[in-house]
mmCIF file of C-alpha atoms in Angstrom:
data_model
loop_
_atom_site.group_PDB
_atom_site.id
_atom_site.type_symbol
_atom_site.label_atom_id
_atom_site.label_comp_id
_atom_site.label_asym_id
_atom_site.label_seq_id
_atom_site.Cartn_x
_atom_site.Cartn_y
_atom_site.Cartn_z
ATOM 1 C CA MET U 1 58.593 53.819 61.143
ATOM 2 C CA ASN U 2 58.597 51.481 58.130
ATOM 3 C CA ASP U 3 59.056 54.501 55.858
ATOM 4 C CA LEU U 4 62.032 55.617 57.959
ATOM 5 C CA VAL U 5 63.680 52.208 57.674
ATOM 6 C CA THR U 6 63.219 52.303 53.894
ATOM 7 C CA LYS U 7 64.810 55.756 53.639
ATOM 8 C CA LEU U 8 67.726 54.688 55.829
ATOM 9 C CA GLU U 9 68.404 51.691 53.613
ATOM 10 C CA VAL U 10 68.258 53.896 50.500
ATOM 11 C CA SER U 11 70.951 56.018 52.167
ATOM 12 C CA ASN U 12 73.054 52.871 52.679
ATOM 13 C CA ILE U 13 72.323 52.738 56.414
ATOM 14 C CA SER U 14 71.464 49.190 57.420
ATOM 15 C CA CYS U 15 68.822 48.327 60.003
ATOM 16 C CA LYS U 16 69.947 45.350 62.086
ATOM 17 C CA ALA U 17 66.575 44.513 63.587
ATOM 18 C CA ALA U 18 63.005 45.704 64.050
ATOM 19 C CA VAL U 19 61.202 44.623 67.195
ATOM 20 C CA THR U 20 57.857 45.318 68.825
ATOM 21 C CA PHE U 21 58.044 46.022 72.537
ATOM 22 C CA ALA U 22 55.215 43.839 73.805
ATOM 23 C CA GLU U 23 54.284 43.830 77.486
ATOM 24 C CA GLY U 24 56.070 41.032 79.322
ATOM 25 C CA GLU U 25 58.706 40.628 76.616
ATOM 26 C CA ILE U 26 60.606 43.909 76.871
ATOM 27 C CA GLU U 27 63.648 42.384 78.580
ATOM 28 C CA SER U 28 64.066 39.600 76.010
ATOM 29 C CA GLN U 29 63.575 41.998 73.102
ATOM 30 C CA LEU U 30 66.181 44.408 74.439
ATOM 31 C CA GLN U 31 68.519 41.502 75.108
ATOM 32 C CA ALA U 32 68.184 40.493 71.452
ATOM 33 C CA LEU U 33 69.185 44.011 70.393
ATOM 34 C CA LYS U 34 72.138 43.950 72.765
ATOM 35 C CA ASP U 35 73.273 40.540 71.519
ATOM 36 C CA SER U 36 73.256 41.883 67.953
ATOM 37 C CA ASP U 37 75.485 44.758 69.138
ATOM 38 C CA THR U 38 72.887 47.353 68.164
ATOM 39 C CA ARG U 39 74.078 50.742 69.421
ATOM 40 C CA ILE U 40 71.655 53.191 67.803
ATOM 41 C CA ILE U 41 68.037 52.468 68.670
ATOM 42 C CA ILE U 42 65.047 54.277 67.189
ATOM 43 C CA GLY U 43 61.947 53.767 69.298
ATOM 44 C CA SER U 44 58.272 54.511 68.862
ATOM 45 C CA PHE U 45 56.254 53.589 71.928
ATOM 46 C CA SER U 46 53.691 55.194 74.201
ATOM 47 C CA PRO U 47 54.582 57.324 77.254
ATOM 48 C CA SER U 48 53.290 54.512 79.473
ATOM 49 C CA VAL U 49 55.611 51.930 77.890
ATOM 50 C CA ALA U 50 58.710 54.145 77.655
ATOM 51 C CA PRO U 51 59.578 53.997 81.405
ATOM 52 C CA LYS U 52 59.393 50.204 81.318
ATOM 53 C CA VAL U 53 61.675 50.066 78.283
ATOM 54 C CA PHE U 54 64.305 52.302 79.835
ATOM 55 C CA CYS U 55 64.167 50.576 83.212
ATOM 56 C CA GLU U 56 65.002 47.319 81.441
ATOM 57 C CA ALA U 57 67.624 49.135 79.362
ATOM 58 C CA TYR U 58 69.259 50.266 82.606
ATOM 59 C CA LYS U 59 69.390 46.705 83.935
ATOM 60 C CA LEU U 60 71.057 45.559 80.711
ATOM 61 C CA GLY U 61 73.478 48.478 80.626
ATOM 62 C CA MET U 62 72.015 49.774 77.370
ATOM 63 C CA PHE U 63 72.407 53.462 78.132
ATOM 64 C CA GLY U 64 75.073 56.127 78.406
ATOM 65 C CA GLU U 65 77.628 57.195 75.827
ATOM 66 C CA ASP U 66 77.839 53.731 74.239
ATOM 67 C CA TYR U 67 74.186 53.853 73.119
ATOM 68 C CA GLY U 68 72.175 56.339 71.119
ATOM 69 C CA TRP U 69 68.414 56.401 71.660
ATOM 70 C CA LEU U 70 66.032 58.353 69.410
ATOM 71 C CA VAL U 71 62.456 58.211 70.652
ATOM 72 C CA GLN U 72 59.311 59.595 69.082
ATOM 73 C CA GLY U 73 57.215 61.583 71.511
ATOM 74 C CA SER U 74 56.088 64.926 72.820
ATOM 75 C CA PRO U 75 57.784 67.241 75.321
ATOM 76 C CA GLU U 76 54.546 67.151 77.305
ATOM 77 C CA ASP U 77 54.824 63.379 77.861
ATOM 78 C CA GLY U 78 57.348 63.736 80.685
ATOM 79 C CA TRP U 79 57.766 59.973 81.115
ATOM 80 C CA TRP U 80 61.445 60.431 82.080
ATOM 81 C CA MET U 81 60.293 62.212 85.257
ATOM 82 C CA THR U 82 57.742 59.615 86.363
ATOM 83 C CA GLU U 83 58.101 57.495 89.481
ATOM 84 C CA HIS U 84 58.490 53.939 88.248
ATOM 85 C CA HIS U 85 59.496 50.597 89.679
ATOM 86 C CA CYS U 86 63.184 51.234 88.980
ATOM 87 C CA GLY U 87 63.209 54.575 90.818
ATOM 88 C CA HIS U 88 66.121 56.912 90.086
ATOM 89 C CA HIS U 89 67.547 54.422 87.588
ATOM 90 C CA LEU U 90 64.982 55.646 85.049
ATOM 91 C CA ALA U 91 66.492 59.133 85.123
ATOM 92 C CA SER U 92 69.959 57.650 84.629
ATOM 93 C CA ALA U 93 68.872 55.497 81.678
ATOM 94 C CA ALA U 94 67.064 58.415 80.014
ATOM 95 C CA GLN U 95 70.076 60.744 80.082
ATOM 96 C CA GLY U 96 71.075 61.808 76.584
ATOM 97 C CA VAL U 97 67.986 60.331 74.927
ATOM 98 C CA ILE U 98 66.928 62.362 71.885
ATOM 99 C CA LEU U 99 63.210 63.023 71.656
ATOM 100 C CA VAL U 100 61.768 63.553 68.167
ATOM 101 C CA SER U 101 58.579 65.595 68.069
ATOM 102 C CA SER U 102 56.501 67.816 65.833
ATOM 103 C CA TYR U 103 57.435 71.472 66.229
ATOM 104 C CA SER U 104 54.486 73.794 66.784
ATOM 105 C CA ASP U 105 56.200 76.849 68.296
ATOM 106 C CA LEU U 106 56.509 78.519 64.879
ATOM 107 C CA ILE U 107 52.767 78.775 64.366
ATOM 108 C CA GLY U 108 50.524 81.642 65.372
ATOM 109 C CA GLN U 109 48.733 81.850 68.660
ATOM 110 C CA HIS U 110 45.214 81.498 67.258
ATOM 111 C CA GLN U 111 43.829 78.464 65.475
ATOM 112 C CA LEU U 112 41.060 77.939 62.937
ATOM 113 C CA SER U 113 38.661 77.340 65.822
ATOM 114 C CA GLY U 114 39.192 80.916 67.012
ATOM 115 C CA LEU U 115 40.651 79.689 70.292
ATOM 116 C CA SER U 116 44.227 80.349 71.364
ATOM 117 C CA ARG U 117 46.809 77.579 71.670
ATOM 118 C CA GLU U 118 46.721 77.976 75.449
ATOM 119 C CA GLU U 119 42.936 77.585 75.553
ATOM 120 C CA LEU U 120 43.044 74.503 73.350
ATOM 121 C CA SER U 121 45.940 72.976 75.282
ATOM 122 C CA SER U 122 43.973 73.291 78.516
ATOM 123 C CA VAL U 123 41.121 71.329 76.933
ATOM 124 C CA LEU U 124 43.341 68.756 75.206
ATOM 125 C CA SER U 125 45.322 67.852 78.304
ATOM 126 C CA GLY U 126 45.333 64.111 77.691
ATOM 127 C CA GLY U 127 48.769 64.092 76.046
ATOM 128 C CA GLY U 128 49.649 61.345 73.579
ATOM 129 C CA TYR U 129 48.334 62.180 70.114
ATOM 130 C CA SER U 130 45.506 64.509 71.193
ATOM 131 C CA ARG U 131 46.919 67.458 69.206
ATOM 132 C CA GLU U 132 47.389 65.377 66.068
ATOM 133 C CA SER U 133 43.875 63.936 66.465
ATOM 134 C CA TYR U 134 42.437 67.437 66.820
ATOM 135 C CA ASP U 135 44.201 68.554 63.634
ATOM 136 C CA ALA U 136 43.086 65.412 61.791
ATOM 137 C CA VAL U 137 39.434 66.254 62.513
ATOM 138 C CA TRP U 138 39.996 69.793 61.217
ATOM 139 C CA ALA U 139 41.684 68.443 58.083
ATOM 140 C CA ILE U 140 38.697 66.224 57.334
ATOM 141 C CA ALA U 141 36.245 69.058 58.020
ATOM 142 C CA LEU U 142 38.124 71.488 55.763
ATOM 143 C CA ALA U 143 38.384 68.913 52.971
ATOM 144 C CA LEU U 144 34.650 68.166 53.168
ATOM 145 C CA SER U 145 33.832 71.875 53.191
ATOM 146 C CA ALA U 146 35.962 72.496 50.090
ATOM 147 C CA ALA U 147 34.551 69.408 48.369
ATOM 148 C CA GLN U 148 31.058 70.904 48.547
ATOM 149 C CA ASN U 149 32.070 73.313 45.786
ATOM 150 C CA ASP U 150 32.133 70.362 43.370
ATOM 151 C CA LEU U 151 29.840 67.830 45.023
ATOM 152 C CA ASP U 152 26.440 67.588 46.630
ATOM 153 C CA LEU U 153 27.360 65.940 49.916
ATOM 154 C CA SER U 154 23.723 65.602 50.926
ATOM 155 C CA ASP U 155 23.829 62.385 48.881
ATOM 156 C CA PHE U 156 27.132 61.230 50.385
ATOM 157 C CA GLN U 157 27.868 57.509 50.041
ATOM 158 C CA TYR U 158 31.090 55.677 50.826
ATOM 159 C CA THR U 159 30.802 53.741 47.562
ATOM 160 C CA ARG U 160 30.917 56.858 45.357
ATOM 161 C CA ALA U 161 34.330 56.968 43.694
ATOM 162 C CA ASP U 162 33.900 60.615 42.660
ATOM 163 C CA VAL U 163 33.436 61.657 46.293
ATOM 164 C CA GLY U 164 36.588 59.848 47.367
ATOM 165 C CA ARG U 165 38.555 61.359 44.485
ATOM 166 C CA VAL U 166 37.510 64.955 45.226
ATOM 167 C CA ILE U 167 38.089 64.652 48.981
ATOM 168 C CA THR U 168 41.539 63.172 48.331
ATOM 169 C CA GLN U 169 42.359 66.097 46.027
ATOM 170 C CA GLU U 170 41.198 68.609 48.625
ATOM 171 C CA LEU U 171 43.282 66.953 51.340
ATOM 172 C CA GLY U 172 46.303 67.176 49.049
ATOM 173 C CA SER U 173 45.884 70.938 48.654
ATOM 174 C CA LEU U 174 45.277 71.703 52.343
ATOM 175 C CA ARG U 175 47.589 74.160 54.082
ATOM 176 C CA PHE U 176 46.795 75.346 57.600
ATOM 177 C CA ASN U 177 48.378 75.890 60.990
ATOM 178 C CA GLY U 178 47.177 73.292 63.439
ATOM 179 C CA LEU U 179 47.676 72.744 67.134
ATOM 180 C CA SER U 180 50.462 70.254 66.381
ATOM 181 C CA GLY U 181 52.149 72.514 63.813
ATOM 182 C CA PRO U 182 51.764 73.301 60.095
ATOM 183 C CA VAL U 183 49.490 70.782 58.382
ATOM 184 C CA SER U 184 49.827 69.657 54.761
ATOM 185 C CA PHE U 185 50.086 66.322 53.005
ATOM 186 C CA ASP U 186 52.398 64.643 50.511
ATOM 187 C CA GLY U 187 50.328 61.725 49.306
ATOM 188 C CA PRO U 188 49.312 59.756 52.414
ATOM 189 C CA ASP U 189 52.017 61.341 54.564
ATOM 190 C CA ARG U 190 51.718 64.489 56.620
ATOM 191 C CA VAL U 191 54.376 67.123 55.990
ATOM 192 C CA GLY U 192 55.461 68.921 59.135
ATOM 193 C CA ILE U 193 58.342 70.485 61.019
ATOM 194 C CA THR U 194 60.356 68.155 63.218
ATOM 195 C CA ALA U 195 61.965 69.220 66.479
ATOM 196 C CA PHE U 196 64.754 67.421 68.318
ATOM 197 C CA TYR U 197 65.160 67.615 72.088
ATOM 198 C CA GLN U 198 67.687 65.952 74.366
ATOM 199 C CA ILE U 199 66.973 64.815 77.899
ATOM 200 C CA GLN U 200 69.534 66.459 80.162
ATOM 201 C CA GLY U 201 68.887 65.927 83.842
ATOM 202 C CA LYS U 202 65.127 66.143 84.155
ATOM 203 C CA ARG U 203 64.870 68.842 81.525
ATOM 204 C CA LEU U 204 64.529 68.846 77.762
ATOM 205 C CA THR U 205 67.055 70.886 75.807
ATOM 206 C CA PHE U 206 66.067 72.040 72.336
ATOM 207 C CA MET U 207 68.696 70.986 69.809
#
């Protein structure tokens, strides 16, 4: 998120405010955004917090055509369809929200593990960042495996600078199709394909 703000400012797009939606303070934080006349809101919060945010947004009138919400998440989260304390108001507040997610539909059906995407998805049914976590473990394993060509990892120690250097180089050259999409790195950042969906009714429409 901090990297996004930096890139927006480089493009001469100013960021009015950055807030953290803490439990018990959501209403006051949204009120602060409303008072500053913020109309485009980029959010990054968990599927369990999102319904609370949009229920409060409904109460404050921060939804509809006068507001643009871009929220990081996964199509599998489905928080806009959950039964929450504000009932049908959640569905109203979520209308038009744009969901930003990694796009994995372009990758093949079988993964490095030898299992299909469907088989893996049935195991990793927890939602959230389970797919990204799965791919992160594979990235580390592949980097360690490749590093063995230059290092004897039987004497692995965290204090060895040469080990850290080689593993970092191997991570930088990784290219594989993961459960969350194509996996590669540009420095510390993962390079992937981004998908945009819009909540229309109780369905997601691919944009």
